[in-house]
PDB file of C-alpha atoms in Angstrom:
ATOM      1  CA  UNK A1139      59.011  97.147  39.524  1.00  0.00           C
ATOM      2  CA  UNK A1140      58.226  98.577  42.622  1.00  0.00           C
ATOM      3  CA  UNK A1141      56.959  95.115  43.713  1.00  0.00           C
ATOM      4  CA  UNK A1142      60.224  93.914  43.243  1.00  0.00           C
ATOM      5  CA  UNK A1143      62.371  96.095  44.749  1.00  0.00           C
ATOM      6  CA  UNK A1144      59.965  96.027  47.993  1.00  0.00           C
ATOM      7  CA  UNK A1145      60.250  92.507  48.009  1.00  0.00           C
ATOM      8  CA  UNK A1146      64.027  92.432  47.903  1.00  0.00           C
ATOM      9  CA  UNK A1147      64.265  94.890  50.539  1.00  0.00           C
ATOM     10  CA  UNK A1148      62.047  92.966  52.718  1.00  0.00           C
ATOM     11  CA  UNK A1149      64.403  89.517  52.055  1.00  0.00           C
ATOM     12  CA  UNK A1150      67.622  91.346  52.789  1.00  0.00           C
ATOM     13  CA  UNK A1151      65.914  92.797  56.498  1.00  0.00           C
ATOM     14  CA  UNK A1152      64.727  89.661  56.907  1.00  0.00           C
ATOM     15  CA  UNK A1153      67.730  87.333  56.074  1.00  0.00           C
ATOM     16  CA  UNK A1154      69.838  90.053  57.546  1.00  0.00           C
ATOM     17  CA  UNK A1155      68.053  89.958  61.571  1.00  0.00           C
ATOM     18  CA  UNK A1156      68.829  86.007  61.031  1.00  0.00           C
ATOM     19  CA  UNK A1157      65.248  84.886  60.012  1.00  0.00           C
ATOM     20  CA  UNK A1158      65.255  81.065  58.311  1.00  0.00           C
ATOM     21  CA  UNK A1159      61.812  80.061  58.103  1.00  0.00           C
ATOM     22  CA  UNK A1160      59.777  82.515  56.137  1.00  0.00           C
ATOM     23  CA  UNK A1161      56.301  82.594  54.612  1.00  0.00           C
ATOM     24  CA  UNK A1162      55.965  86.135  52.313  1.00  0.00           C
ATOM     25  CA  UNK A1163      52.670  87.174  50.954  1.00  0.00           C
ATOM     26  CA  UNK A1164      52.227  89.489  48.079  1.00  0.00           C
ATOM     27  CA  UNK A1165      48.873  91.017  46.288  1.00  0.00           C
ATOM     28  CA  UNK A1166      50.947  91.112  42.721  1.00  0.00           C
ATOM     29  CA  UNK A1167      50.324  87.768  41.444  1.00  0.00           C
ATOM     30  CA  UNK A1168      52.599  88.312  38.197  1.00  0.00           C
ATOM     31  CA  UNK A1169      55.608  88.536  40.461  1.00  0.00           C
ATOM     32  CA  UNK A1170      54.024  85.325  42.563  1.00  0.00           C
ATOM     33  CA  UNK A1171      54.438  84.244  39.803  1.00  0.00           C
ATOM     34  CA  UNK A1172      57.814  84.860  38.493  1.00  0.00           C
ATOM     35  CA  UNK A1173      59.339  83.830  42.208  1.00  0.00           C
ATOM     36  CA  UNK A1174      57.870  80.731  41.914  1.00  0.00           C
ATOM     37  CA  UNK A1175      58.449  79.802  38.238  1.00  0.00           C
ATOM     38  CA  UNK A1176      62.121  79.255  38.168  1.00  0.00           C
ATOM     39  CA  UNK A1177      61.805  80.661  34.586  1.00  0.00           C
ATOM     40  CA  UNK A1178      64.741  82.617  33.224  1.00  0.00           C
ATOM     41  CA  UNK A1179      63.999  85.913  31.989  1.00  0.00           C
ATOM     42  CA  UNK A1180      65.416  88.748  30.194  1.00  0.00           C
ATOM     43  CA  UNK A1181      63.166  91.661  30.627  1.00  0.00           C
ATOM     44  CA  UNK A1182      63.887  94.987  32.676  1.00  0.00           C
ATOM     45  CA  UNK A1183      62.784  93.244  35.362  1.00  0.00           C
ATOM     46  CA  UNK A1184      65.576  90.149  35.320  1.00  0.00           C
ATOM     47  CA  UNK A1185      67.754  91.283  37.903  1.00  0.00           C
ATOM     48  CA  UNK A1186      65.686  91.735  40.710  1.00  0.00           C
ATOM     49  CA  UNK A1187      63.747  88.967  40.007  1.00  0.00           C
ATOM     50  CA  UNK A1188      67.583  87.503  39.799  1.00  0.00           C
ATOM     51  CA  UNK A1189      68.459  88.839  43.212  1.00  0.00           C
ATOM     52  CA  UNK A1190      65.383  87.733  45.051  1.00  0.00           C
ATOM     53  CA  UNK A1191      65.581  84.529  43.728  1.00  0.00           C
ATOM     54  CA  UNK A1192      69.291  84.267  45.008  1.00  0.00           C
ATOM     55  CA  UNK A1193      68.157  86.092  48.421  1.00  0.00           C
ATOM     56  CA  UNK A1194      65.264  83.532  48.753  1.00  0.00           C
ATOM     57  CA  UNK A1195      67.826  80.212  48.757  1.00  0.00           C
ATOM     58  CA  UNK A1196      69.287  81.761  51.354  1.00  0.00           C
ATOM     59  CA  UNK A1197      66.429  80.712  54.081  1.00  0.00           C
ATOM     60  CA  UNK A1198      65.807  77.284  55.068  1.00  0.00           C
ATOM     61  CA  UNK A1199      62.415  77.508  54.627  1.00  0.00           C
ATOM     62  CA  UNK A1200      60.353  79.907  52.421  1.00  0.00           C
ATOM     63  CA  UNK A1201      57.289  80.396  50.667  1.00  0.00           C
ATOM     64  CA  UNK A1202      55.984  82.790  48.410  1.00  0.00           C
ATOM     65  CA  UNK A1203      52.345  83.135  47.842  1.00  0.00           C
ATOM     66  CA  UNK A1204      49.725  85.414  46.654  1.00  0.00           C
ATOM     67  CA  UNK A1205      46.542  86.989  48.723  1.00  0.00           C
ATOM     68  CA  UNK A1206      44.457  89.845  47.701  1.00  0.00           C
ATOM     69  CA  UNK A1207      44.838  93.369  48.289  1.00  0.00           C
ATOM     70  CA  UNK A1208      42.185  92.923  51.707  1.00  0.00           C
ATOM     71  CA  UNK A1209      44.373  90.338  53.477  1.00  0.00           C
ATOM     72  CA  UNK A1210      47.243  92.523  52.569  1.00  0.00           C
ATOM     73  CA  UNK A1211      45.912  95.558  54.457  1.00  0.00           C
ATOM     74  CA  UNK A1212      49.072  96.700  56.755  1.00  0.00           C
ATOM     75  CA  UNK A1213      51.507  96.260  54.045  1.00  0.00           C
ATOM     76  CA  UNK A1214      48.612  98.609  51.865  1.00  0.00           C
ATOM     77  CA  UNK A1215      48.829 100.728  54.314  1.00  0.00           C
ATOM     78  CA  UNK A1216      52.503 101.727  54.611  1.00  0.00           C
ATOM     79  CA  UNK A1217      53.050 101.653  51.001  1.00  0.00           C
ATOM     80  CA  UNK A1218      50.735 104.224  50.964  1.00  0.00           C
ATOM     81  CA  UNK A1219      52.623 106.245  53.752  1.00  0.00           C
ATOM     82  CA  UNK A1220      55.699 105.552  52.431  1.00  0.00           C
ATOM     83  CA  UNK A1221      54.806 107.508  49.328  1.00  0.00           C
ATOM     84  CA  UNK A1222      55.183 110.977  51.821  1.00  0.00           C
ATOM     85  CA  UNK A1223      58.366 109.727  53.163  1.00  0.00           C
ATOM     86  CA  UNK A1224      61.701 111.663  52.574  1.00  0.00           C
ATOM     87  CA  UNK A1225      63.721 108.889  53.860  1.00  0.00           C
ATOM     88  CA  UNK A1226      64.391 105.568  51.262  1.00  0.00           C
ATOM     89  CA  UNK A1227      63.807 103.409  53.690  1.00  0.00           C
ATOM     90  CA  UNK A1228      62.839 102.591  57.217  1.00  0.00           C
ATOM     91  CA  UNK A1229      62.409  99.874  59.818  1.00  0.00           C
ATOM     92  CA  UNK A1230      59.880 100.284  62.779  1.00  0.00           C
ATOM     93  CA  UNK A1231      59.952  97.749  65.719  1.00  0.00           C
ATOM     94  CA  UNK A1232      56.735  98.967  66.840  1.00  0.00           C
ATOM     95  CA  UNK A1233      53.470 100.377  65.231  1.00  0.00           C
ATOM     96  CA  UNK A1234      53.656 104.210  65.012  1.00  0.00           C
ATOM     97  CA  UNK A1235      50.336 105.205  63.861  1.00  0.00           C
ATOM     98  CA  UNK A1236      47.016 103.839  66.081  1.00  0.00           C
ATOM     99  CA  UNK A1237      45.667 102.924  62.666  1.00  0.00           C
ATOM    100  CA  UNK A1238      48.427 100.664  62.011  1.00  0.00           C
ATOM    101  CA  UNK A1239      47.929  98.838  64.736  1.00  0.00           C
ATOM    102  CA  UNK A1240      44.384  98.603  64.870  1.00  0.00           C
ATOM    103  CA  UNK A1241      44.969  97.156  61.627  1.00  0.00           C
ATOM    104  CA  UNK A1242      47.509  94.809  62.886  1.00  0.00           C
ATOM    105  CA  UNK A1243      45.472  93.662  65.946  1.00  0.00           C
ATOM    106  CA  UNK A1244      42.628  92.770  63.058  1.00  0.00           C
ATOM    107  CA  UNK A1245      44.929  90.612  61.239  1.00  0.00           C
ATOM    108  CA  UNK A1246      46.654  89.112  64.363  1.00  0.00           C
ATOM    109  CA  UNK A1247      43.318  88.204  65.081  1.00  0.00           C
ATOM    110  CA  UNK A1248      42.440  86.682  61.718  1.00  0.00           C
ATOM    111  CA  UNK A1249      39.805  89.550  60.845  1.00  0.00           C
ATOM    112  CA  UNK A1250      38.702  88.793  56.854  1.00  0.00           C
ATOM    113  CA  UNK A1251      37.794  91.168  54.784  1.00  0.00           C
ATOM    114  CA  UNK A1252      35.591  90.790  51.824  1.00  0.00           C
ATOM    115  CA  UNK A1253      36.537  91.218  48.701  1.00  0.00           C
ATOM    116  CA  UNK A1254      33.865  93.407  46.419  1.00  0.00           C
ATOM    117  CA  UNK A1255      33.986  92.558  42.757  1.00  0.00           C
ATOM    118  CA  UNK A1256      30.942  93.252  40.106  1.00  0.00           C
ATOM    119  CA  UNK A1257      29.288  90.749  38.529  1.00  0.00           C
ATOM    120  CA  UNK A1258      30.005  90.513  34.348  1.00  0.00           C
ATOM    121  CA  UNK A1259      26.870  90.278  32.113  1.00  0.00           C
ATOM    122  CA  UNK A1260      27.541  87.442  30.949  1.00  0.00           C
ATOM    123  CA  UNK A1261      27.125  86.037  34.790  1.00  0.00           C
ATOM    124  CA  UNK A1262      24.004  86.957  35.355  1.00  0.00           C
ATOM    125  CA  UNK A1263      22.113  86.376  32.171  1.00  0.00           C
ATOM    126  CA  UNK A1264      19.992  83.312  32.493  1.00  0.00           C
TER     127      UNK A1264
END
């Protein structure tokens, strides 16, 4: 859920400072997913899958698509930062933190990451 309502804050900043062409990246493939599905659904989780839907029409151009969690490292970051906020929400026009932007100059700069995962059993018998 909290995917979701992230996401549909981010659409209304962005459709709201007059951005049409937009390319969003999330590291929650489900809701990749879901965006991109055109499915109708009626979980808990139908209206604001409703509303970004409706909020992503709205841009002339638009794609949704999913990275991983490492070439999703400044948005990592301020959820993580957000969590000792006492505000609800907040826009920055500039990087407040030297890690931030560190960590934007990396991607800027197309900086990978790699992505650590173990290697199942059943992998490596021979």
């Amino acid at each position: 859920m909290a995917e979701f309502w992230a996401l549909r804050d981010g659409l209304k900043l962005a459709n709201h400072l007059g951005i049409r062409q937009l390319e969003v990246e999330l590291d929650a493939m489900v809701i990749v997913g879901l965006i991109n599905s055109k499915k109708v659904s009626k979980s808990a989780y139908a209206p604001l899958l409703f509303d970004c839907r409706y909020l992503l029409d709205k841009f002339h151009q638009v794609r949704v698509v999913h990275v991983f969690r490492e070439a999703n490292k400044c948005a990592d970051w301020l959820a993580k930062w957000g969590c000792s906020m006492l505000e609800d929400f907040a826009v920055f026009d500039f990087p407040f933190s030297a890690d931030l932007e560190t960590l934007l100059a990396k991607d800027i700069n197309g900086l990978y990451y790699c992505r650590l995962a173990t290697a199942s059993m059943a992998s490596v018998a021979v």
